[in-house]
mmCIF file of C-alpha atoms and ligand atoms in Angstrom:
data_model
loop_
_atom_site.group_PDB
_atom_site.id
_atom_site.type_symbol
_atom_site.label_atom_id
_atom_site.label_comp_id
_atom_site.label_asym_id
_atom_site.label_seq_id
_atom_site.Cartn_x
_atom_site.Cartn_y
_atom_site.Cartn_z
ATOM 1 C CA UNK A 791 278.324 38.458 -131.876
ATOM 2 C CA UNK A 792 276.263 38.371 -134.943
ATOM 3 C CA UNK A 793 274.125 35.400 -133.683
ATOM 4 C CA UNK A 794 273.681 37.089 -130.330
ATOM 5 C CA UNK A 795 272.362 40.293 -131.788
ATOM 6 C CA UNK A 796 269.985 38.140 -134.565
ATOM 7 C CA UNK A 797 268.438 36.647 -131.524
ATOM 8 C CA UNK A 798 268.022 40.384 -129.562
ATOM 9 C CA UNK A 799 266.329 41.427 -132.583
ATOM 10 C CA UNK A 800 264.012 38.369 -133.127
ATOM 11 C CA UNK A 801 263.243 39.115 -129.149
ATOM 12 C CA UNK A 802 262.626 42.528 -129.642
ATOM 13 C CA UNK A 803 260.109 41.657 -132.884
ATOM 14 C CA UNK A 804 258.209 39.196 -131.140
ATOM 15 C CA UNK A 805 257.468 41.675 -127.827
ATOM 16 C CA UNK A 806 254.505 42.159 -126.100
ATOM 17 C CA UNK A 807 253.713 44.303 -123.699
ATOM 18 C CA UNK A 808 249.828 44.829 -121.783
ATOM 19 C CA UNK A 809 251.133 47.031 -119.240
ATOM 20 C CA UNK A 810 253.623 49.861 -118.989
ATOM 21 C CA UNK A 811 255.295 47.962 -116.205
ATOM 22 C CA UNK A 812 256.446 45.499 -118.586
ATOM 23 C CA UNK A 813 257.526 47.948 -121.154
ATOM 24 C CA UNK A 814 259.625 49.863 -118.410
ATOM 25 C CA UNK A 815 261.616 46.314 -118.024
ATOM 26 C CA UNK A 816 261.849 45.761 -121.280
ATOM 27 C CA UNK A 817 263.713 49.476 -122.112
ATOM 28 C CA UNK A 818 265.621 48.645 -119.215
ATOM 29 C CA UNK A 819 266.470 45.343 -120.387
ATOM 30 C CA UNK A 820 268.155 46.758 -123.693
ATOM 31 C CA UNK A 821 268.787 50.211 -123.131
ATOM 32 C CA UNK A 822 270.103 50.893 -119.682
ATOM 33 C CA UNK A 823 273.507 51.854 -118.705
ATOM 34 C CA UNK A 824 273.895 48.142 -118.059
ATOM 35 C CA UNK A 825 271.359 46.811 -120.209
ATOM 36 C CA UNK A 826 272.005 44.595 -123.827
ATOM 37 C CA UNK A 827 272.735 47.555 -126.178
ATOM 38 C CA UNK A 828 275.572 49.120 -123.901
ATOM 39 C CA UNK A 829 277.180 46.072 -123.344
ATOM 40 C CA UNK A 830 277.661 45.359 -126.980
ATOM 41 C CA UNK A 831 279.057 48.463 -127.731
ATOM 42 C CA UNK A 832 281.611 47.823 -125.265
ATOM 43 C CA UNK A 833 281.971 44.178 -126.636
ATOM 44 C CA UNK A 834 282.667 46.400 -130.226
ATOM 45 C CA UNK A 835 286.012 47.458 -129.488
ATOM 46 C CA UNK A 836 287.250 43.698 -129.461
ATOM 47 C CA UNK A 837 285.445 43.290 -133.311
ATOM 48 C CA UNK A 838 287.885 42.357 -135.541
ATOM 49 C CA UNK A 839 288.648 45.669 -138.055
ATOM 50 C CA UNK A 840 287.415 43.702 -141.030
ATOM 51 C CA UNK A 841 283.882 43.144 -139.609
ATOM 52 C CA UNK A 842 283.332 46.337 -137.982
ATOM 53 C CA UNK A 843 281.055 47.667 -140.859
ATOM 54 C CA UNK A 844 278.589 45.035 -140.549
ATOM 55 C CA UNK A 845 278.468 44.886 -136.943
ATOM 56 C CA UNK A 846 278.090 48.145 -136.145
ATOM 57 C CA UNK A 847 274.924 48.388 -138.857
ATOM 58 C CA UNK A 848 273.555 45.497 -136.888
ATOM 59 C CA UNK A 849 274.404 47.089 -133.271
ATOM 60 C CA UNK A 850 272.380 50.552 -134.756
ATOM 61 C CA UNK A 851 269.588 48.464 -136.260
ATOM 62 C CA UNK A 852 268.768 46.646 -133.304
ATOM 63 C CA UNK A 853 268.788 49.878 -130.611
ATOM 64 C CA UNK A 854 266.492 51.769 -133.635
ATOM 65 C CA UNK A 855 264.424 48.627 -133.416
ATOM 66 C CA UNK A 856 264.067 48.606 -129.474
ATOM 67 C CA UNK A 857 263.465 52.529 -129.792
ATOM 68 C CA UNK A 858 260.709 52.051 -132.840
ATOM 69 C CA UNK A 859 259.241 49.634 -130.291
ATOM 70 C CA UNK A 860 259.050 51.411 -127.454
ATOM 71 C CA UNK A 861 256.839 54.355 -128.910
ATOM 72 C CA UNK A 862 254.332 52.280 -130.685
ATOM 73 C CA UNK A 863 253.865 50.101 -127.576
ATOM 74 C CA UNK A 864 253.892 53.076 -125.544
ATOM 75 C CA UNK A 865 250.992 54.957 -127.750
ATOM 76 C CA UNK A 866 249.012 51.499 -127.509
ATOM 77 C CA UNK A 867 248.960 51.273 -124.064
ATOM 78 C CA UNK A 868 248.137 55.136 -123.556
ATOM 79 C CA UNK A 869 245.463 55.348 -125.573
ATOM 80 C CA UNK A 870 243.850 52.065 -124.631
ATOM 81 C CA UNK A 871 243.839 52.908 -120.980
ATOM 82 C CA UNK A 872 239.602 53.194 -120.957
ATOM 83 C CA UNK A 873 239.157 50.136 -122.204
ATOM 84 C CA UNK A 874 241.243 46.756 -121.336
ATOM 85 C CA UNK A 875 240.446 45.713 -125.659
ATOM 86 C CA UNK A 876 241.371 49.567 -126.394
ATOM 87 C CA UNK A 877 238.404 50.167 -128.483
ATOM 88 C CA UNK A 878 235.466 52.258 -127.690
ATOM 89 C CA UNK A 879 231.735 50.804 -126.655
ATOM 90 C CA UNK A 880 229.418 53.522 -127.790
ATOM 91 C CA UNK A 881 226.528 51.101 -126.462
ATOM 92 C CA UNK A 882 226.854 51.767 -122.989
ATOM 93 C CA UNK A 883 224.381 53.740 -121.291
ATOM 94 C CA UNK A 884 225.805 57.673 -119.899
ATOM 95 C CA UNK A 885 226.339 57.548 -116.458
ATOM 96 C CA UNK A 886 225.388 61.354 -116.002
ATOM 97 C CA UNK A 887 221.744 62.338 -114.468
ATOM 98 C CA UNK A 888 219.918 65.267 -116.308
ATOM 99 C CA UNK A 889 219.786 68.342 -113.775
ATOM 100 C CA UNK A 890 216.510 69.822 -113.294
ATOM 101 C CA UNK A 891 214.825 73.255 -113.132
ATOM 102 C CA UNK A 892 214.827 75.442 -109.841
ATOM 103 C CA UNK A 893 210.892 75.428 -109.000
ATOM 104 C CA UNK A 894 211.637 78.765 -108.614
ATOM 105 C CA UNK A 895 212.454 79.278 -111.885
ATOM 106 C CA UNK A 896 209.762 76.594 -112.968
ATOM 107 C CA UNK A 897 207.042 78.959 -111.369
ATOM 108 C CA UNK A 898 208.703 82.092 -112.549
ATOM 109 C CA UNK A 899 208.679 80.897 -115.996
ATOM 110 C CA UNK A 900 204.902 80.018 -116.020
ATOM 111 C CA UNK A 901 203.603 83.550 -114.664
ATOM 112 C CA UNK A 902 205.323 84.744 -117.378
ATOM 113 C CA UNK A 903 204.186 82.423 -119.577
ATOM 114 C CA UNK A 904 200.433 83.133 -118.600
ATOM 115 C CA UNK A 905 200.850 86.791 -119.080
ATOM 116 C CA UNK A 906 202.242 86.493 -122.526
ATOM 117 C CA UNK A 907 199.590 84.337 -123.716
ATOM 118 C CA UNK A 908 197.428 87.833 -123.046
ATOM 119 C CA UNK A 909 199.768 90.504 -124.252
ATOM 120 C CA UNK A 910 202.048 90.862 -121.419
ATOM 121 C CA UNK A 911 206.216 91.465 -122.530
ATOM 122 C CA UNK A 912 208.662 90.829 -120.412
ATOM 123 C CA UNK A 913 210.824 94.455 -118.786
ATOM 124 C CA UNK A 914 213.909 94.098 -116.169
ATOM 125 C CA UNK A 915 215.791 96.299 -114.164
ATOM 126 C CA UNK A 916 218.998 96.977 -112.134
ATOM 127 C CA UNK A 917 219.024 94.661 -108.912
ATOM 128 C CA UNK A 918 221.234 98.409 -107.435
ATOM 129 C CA UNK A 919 218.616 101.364 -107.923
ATOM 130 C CA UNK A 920 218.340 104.942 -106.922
ATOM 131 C CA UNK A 921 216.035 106.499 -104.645
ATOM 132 C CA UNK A 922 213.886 107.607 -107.214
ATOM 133 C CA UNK A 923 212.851 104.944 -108.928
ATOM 134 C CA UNK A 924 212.556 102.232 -105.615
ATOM 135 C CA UNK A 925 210.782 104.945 -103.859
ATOM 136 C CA UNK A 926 210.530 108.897 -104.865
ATOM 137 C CA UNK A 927 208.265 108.362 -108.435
ATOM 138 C CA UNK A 928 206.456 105.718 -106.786
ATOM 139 C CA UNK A 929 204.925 108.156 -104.504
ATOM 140 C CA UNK A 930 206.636 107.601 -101.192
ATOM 141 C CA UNK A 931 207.464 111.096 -99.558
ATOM 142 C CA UNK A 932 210.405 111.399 -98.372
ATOM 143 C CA UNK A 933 210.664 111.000 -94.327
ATOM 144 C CA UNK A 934 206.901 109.041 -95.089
ATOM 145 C CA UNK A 935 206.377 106.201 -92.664
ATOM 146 C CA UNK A 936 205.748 104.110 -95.859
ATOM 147 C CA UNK A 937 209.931 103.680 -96.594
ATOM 148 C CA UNK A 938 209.841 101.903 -93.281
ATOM 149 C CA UNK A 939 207.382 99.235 -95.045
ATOM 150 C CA UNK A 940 210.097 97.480 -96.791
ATOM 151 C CA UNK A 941 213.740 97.667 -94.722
ATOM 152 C CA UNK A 942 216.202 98.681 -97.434
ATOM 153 C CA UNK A 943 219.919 97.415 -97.874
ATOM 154 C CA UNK A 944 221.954 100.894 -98.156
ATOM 155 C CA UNK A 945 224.676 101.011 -100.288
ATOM 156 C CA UNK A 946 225.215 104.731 -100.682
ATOM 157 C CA UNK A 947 224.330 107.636 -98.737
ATOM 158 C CA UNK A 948 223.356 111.463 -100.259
ATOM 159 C CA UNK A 949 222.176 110.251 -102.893
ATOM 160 C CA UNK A 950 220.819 107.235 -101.637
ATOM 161 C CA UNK A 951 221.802 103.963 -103.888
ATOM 162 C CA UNK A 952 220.167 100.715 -102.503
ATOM 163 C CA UNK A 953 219.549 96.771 -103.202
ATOM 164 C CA UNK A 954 215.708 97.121 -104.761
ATOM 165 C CA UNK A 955 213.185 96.443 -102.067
ATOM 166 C CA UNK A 956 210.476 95.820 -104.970
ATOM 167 C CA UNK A 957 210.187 94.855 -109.009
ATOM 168 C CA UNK A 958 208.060 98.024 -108.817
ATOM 169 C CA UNK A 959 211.015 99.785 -109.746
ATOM 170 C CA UNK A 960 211.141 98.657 -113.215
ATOM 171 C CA UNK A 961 207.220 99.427 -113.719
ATOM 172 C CA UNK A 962 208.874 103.233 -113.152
ATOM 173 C CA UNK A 963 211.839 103.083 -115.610
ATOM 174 C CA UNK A 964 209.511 101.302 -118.329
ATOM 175 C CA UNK A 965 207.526 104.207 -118.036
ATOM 176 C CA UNK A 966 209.720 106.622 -118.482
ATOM 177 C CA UNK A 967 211.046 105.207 -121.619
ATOM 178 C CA UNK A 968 207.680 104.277 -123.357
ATOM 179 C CA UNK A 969 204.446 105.835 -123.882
ATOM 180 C CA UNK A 970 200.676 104.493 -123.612
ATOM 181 C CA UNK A 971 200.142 101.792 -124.416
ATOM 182 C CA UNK A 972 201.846 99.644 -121.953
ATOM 183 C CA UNK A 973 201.402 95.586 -120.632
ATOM 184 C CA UNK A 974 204.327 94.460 -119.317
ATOM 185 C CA UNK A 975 205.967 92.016 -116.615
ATOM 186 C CA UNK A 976 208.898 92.433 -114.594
ATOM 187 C CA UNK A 977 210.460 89.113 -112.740
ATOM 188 C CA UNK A 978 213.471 89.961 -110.885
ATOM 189 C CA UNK A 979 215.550 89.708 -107.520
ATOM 190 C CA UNK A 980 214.864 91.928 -104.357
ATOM 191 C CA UNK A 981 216.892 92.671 -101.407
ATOM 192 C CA UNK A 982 215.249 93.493 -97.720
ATOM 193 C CA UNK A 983 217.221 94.018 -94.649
ATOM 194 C CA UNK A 984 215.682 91.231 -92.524
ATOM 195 C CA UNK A 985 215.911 88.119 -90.477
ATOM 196 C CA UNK A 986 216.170 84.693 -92.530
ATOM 197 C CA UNK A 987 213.229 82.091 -91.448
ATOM 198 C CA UNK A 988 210.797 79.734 -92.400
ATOM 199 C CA UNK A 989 209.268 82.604 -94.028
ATOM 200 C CA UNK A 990 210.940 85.645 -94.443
ATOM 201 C CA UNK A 991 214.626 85.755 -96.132
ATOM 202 C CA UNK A 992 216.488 88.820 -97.140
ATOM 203 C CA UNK A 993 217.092 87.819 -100.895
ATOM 204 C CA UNK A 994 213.428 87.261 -102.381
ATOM 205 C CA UNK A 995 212.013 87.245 -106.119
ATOM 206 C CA UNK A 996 208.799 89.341 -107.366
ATOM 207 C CA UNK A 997 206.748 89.691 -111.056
ATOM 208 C CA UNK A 998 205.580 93.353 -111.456
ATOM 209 C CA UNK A 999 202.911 94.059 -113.929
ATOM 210 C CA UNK A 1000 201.698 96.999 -114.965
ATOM 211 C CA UNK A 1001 199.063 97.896 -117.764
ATOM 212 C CA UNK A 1002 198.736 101.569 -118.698
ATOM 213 C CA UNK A 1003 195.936 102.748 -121.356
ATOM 214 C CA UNK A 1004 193.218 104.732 -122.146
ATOM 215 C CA UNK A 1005 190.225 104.224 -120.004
ATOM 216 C CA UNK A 1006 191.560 101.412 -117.751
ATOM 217 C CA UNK A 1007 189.778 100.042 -115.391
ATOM 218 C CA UNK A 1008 189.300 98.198 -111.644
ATOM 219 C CA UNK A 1009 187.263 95.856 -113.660
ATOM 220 C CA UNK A 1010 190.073 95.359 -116.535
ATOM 221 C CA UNK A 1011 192.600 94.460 -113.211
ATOM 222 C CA UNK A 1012 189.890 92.312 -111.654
ATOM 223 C CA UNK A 1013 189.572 90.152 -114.531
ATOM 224 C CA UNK A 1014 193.158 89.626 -115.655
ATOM 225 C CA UNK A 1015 194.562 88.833 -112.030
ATOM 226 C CA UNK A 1016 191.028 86.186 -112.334
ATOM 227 C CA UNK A 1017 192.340 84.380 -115.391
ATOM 228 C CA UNK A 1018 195.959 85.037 -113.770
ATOM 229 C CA UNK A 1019 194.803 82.471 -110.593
ATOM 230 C CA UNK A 1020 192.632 80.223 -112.373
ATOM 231 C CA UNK A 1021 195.535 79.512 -115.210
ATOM 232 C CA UNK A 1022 197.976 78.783 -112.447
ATOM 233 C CA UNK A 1023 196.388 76.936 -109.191
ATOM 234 C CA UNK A 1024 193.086 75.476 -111.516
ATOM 235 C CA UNK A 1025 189.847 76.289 -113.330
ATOM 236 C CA UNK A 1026 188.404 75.840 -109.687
ATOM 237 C CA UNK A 1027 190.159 79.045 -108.030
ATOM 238 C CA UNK A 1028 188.555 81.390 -106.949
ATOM 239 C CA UNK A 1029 189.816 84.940 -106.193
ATOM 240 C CA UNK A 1030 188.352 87.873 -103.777
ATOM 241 C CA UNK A 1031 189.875 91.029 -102.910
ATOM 242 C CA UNK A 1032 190.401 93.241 -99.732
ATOM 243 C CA UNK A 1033 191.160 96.836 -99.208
ATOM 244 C CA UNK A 1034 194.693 97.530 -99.074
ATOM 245 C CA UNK A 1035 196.915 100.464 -99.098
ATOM 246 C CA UNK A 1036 200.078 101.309 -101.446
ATOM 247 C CA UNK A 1037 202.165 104.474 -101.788
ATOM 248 C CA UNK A 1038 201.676 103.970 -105.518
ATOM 249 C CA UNK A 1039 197.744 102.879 -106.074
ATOM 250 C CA UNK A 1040 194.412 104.238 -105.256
ATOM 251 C CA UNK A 1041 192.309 102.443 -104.574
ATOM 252 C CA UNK A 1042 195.031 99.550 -103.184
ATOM 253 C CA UNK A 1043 193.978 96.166 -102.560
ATOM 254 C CA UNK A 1044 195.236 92.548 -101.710
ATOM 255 C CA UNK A 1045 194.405 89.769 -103.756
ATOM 256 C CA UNK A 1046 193.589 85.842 -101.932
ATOM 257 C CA UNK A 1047 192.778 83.175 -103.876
ATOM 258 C CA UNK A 1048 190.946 79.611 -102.539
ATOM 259 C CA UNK A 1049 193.266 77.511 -100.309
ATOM 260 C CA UNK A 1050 194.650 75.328 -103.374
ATOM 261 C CA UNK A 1051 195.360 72.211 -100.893
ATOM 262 C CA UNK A 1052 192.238 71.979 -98.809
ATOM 263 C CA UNK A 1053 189.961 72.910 -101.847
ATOM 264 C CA UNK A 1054 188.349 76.118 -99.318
ATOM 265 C CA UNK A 1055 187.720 74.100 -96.659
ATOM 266 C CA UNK A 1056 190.307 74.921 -94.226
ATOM 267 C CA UNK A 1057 194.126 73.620 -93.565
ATOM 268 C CA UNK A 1058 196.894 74.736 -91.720
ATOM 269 C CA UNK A 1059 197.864 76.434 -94.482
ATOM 270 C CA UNK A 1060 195.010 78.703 -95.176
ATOM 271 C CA UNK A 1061 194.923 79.167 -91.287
ATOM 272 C CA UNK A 1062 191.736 76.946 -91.493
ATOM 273 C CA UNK A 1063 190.215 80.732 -93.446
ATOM 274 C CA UNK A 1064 189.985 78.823 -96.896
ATOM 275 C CA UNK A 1065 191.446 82.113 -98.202
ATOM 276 C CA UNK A 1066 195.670 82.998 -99.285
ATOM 277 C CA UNK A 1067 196.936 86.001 -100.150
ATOM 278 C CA UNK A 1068 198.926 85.875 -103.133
ATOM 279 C CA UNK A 1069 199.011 89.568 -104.434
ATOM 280 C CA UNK A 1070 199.085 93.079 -104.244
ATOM 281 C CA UNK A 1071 197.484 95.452 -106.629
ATOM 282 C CA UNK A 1072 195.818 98.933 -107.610
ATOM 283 C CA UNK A 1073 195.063 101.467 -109.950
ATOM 284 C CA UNK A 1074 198.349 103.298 -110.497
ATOM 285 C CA UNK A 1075 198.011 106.531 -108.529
ATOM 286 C CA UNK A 1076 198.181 109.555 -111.070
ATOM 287 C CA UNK A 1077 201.298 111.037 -109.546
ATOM 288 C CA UNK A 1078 202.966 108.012 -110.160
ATOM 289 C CA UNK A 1079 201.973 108.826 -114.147
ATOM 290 C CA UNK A 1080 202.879 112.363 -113.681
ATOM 291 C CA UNK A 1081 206.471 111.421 -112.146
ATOM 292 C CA UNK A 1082 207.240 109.516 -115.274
ATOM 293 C CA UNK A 1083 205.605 112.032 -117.868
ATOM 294 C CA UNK A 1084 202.746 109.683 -118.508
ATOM 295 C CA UNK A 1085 199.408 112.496 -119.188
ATOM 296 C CA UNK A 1086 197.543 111.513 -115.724
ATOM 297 C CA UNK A 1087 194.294 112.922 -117.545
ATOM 298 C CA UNK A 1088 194.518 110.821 -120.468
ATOM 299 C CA UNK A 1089 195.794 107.480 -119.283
ATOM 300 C CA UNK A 1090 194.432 105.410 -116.432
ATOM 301 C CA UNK A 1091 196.296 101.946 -115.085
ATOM 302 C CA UNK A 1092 196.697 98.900 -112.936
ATOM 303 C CA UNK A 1093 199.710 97.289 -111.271
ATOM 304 C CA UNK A 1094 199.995 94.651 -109.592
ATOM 305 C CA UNK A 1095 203.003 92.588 -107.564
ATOM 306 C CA UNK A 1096 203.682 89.162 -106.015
ATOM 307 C CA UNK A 1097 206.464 87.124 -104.689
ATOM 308 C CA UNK A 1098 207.295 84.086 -106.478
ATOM 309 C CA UNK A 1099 208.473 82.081 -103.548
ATOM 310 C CA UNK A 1100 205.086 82.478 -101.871
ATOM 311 C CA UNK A 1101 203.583 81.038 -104.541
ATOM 312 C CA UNK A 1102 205.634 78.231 -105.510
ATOM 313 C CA UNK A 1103 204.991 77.397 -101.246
ATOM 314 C CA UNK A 1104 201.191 77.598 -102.235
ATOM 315 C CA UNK A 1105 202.066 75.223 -105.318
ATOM 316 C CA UNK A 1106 204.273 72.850 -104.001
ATOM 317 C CA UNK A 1107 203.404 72.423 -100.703
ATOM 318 C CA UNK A 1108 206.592 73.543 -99.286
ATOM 319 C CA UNK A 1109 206.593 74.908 -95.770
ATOM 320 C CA UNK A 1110 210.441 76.517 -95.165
ATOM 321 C CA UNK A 1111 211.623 79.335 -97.949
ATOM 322 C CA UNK A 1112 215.270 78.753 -96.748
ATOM 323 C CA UNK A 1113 214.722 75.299 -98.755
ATOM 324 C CA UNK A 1114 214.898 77.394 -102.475
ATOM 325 C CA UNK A 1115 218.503 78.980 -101.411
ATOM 326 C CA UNK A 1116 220.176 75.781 -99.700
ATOM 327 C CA UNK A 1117 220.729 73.958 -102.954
ATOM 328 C CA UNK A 1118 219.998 70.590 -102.096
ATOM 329 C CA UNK A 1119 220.041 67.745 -104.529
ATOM 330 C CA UNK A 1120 217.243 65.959 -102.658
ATOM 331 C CA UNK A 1121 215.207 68.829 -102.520
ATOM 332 C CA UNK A 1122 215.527 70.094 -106.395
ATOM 333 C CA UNK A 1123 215.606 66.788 -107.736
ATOM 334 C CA UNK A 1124 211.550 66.644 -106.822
ATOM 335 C CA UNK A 1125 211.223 69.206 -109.543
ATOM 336 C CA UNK A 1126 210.649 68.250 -113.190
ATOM 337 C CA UNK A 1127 209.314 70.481 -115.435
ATOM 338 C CA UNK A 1128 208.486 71.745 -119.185
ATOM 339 C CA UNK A 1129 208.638 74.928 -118.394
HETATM 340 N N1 DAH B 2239 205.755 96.467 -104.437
HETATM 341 C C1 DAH B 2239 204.871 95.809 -103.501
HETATM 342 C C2 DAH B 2239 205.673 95.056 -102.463
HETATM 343 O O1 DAH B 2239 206.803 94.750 -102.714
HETATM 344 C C3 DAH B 2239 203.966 94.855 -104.236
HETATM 345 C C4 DAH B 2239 202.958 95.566 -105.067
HETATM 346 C C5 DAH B 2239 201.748 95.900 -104.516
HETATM 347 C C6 DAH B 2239 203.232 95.934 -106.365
HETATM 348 C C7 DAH B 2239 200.782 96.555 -105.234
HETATM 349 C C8 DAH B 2239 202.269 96.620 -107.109
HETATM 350 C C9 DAH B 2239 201.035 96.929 -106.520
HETATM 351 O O2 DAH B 2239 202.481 97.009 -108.355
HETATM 352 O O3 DAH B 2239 200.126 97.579 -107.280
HETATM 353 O O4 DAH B 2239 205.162 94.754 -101.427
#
């Protein structure tokens, strides 16, 4: 018996194991009901009295010895499982692409940009608003055709709560809480009951600006919406603007700048005019002012507000809005940007 177990525990010394397959039939080998170790236990009761002692040491030893084995092989194997050598290769290149910016948030990022770089801070808002501040203190009577501009998402009735229709809603709450001077920016999400197309979607995003001094001016609006246009489509642009009407400005007026793809000419695009509107804008009417306690006699100022996905179309070329909102790798992959 003592030769038998000598050789079990030279065995057991000498094991290898590369897989946990082979480990399995090795514990099952020695310690199974009917494995090695069992049997020699059984085998004990036939062990003369006077060697006993040293053969039950030598049984214990060796099934401590299988055990001891076991676990270290076991740890081995598990933590090796990455790599057949079990060590790790820091060389190898990452298998993960980088993600890219949303060109929405690419373009949205470089208005504001361009606004800072001439005063402009940046001001947000609820995306849930009250009926005064989407609509009452910017000058829209109630029962006024003018609500019916922009189809609102109720959620409330008496008093009415809705999904903002405009980012002109911040330009009131800023406002409110700050006096002259103001020259701020507002980029945020608006919500308008209508049908999704190539166009038109009912979740849309705007930049507000509004600039409220002493002895503002249509010229001071003229020129900052100029450098506005010529930062972002080119030193080239150039801008006009056509009468317009807003509850909240007088005078109102729209804002085109050159086609940026056919250069003026005329594209499909441009509808072969050479002109796109980007923008609207006006003085801010005086009972706008007055709504938010701003002195009307005192203080002139300018707003101005345009939709970001229009003009990341204009930018990029794109002809379907539904394109920003279906999240498609192919699509925003195009898109690299320091901004
Ligand atoms: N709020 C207008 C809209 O959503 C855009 C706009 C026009 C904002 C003229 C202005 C402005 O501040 O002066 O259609």
């Amino acid at each position: 018996m003592k030769t038998k177990i000598e050789e079990y525990l030279k065995e057991v010394e000498n094991f290898k194991a590369d897989k946990l397959e082979s480990l399995e039939d090795f514990r099952i080998k020695f310690l199974s009901k009917k494995g090695l170790i069992p049997a020699l236990f059984a085998d004990f009761r036939n062990v003369d009295p006077s060697e006993r002692k040293e053969m039950g040491q030598l049984i214990n030893t060796l099934k401590n010895s299988v055990q001891e084995k076991i676990v270290s092989l076991k740890e081995k194997l598990d933590s090796g499982s990455d790599s057949k050598s079990g060590t790790l290769d820091l060389s190898l290149p990452v298998n993960a692409s980088m993600g890219s910016r949303h060109p929405l948030s690419i373009v949205r990022n470089e208005i504001i940009d361009i606004f800072s770089r001439i005063g402009f801070t940046v001001s947000e808002g609820p995306e849930i608003e009250d009926d005064f501040h989407n609509f009452t203190a910017l000058n829209f009577p109630e029962d006024h055709p003018a609500r019916d501009m922009q189809d609102t998402f109720f959620i409330e009735k008496d008093p009415d709560i809705a999904l903002r229709t405009h980012t002109s809603s911040v330009q009131v709450r800023v406002m409110e809480s700050t006096q002259p001077p103001i020259r701020t920016i507002s980029p945020g999400r608006v919500f308008r009951n209508e049908a999704i197309s190539a166009r038109a979607h009912c979740i849309f995003h705007q930049v507000e600006g509004l600039y409220v001094d002493t002895d503002v001016s249509f010229a001071d609006l003229k020129q900052t919406l100029f450098y506005f246009a010529k930062e972002l489509f080119g030193e080239e642009t150039k801008t006009r603007f056509r009468p317009s009407y807003f509850p909240f400005t007088e005078p109102s007026a729209e804002m085109d700048v050159s086609c940026n793809i056919c250069g003026g000419k005329g594209c499909n695009v441009c509808k072969y005019t050479g002109w796109v509107e980007i923008l609207g804008c006006g003085m801010v009417d005086p009972n706008v002012l007055e709504s938010c306690k701003i002195d009307s006699e005192k203080y002139t100022g300018f707003a101005f507000g345009m939709g970001v996905e229009r003009i990341t179309m204009l930018k990029y070329q794109i002809n379907d809005l539904r394109l920003f909102f279906e999240n498609d790798l192919k699509f925003l992959e195009q898109f690299k940007s320091t901004y």
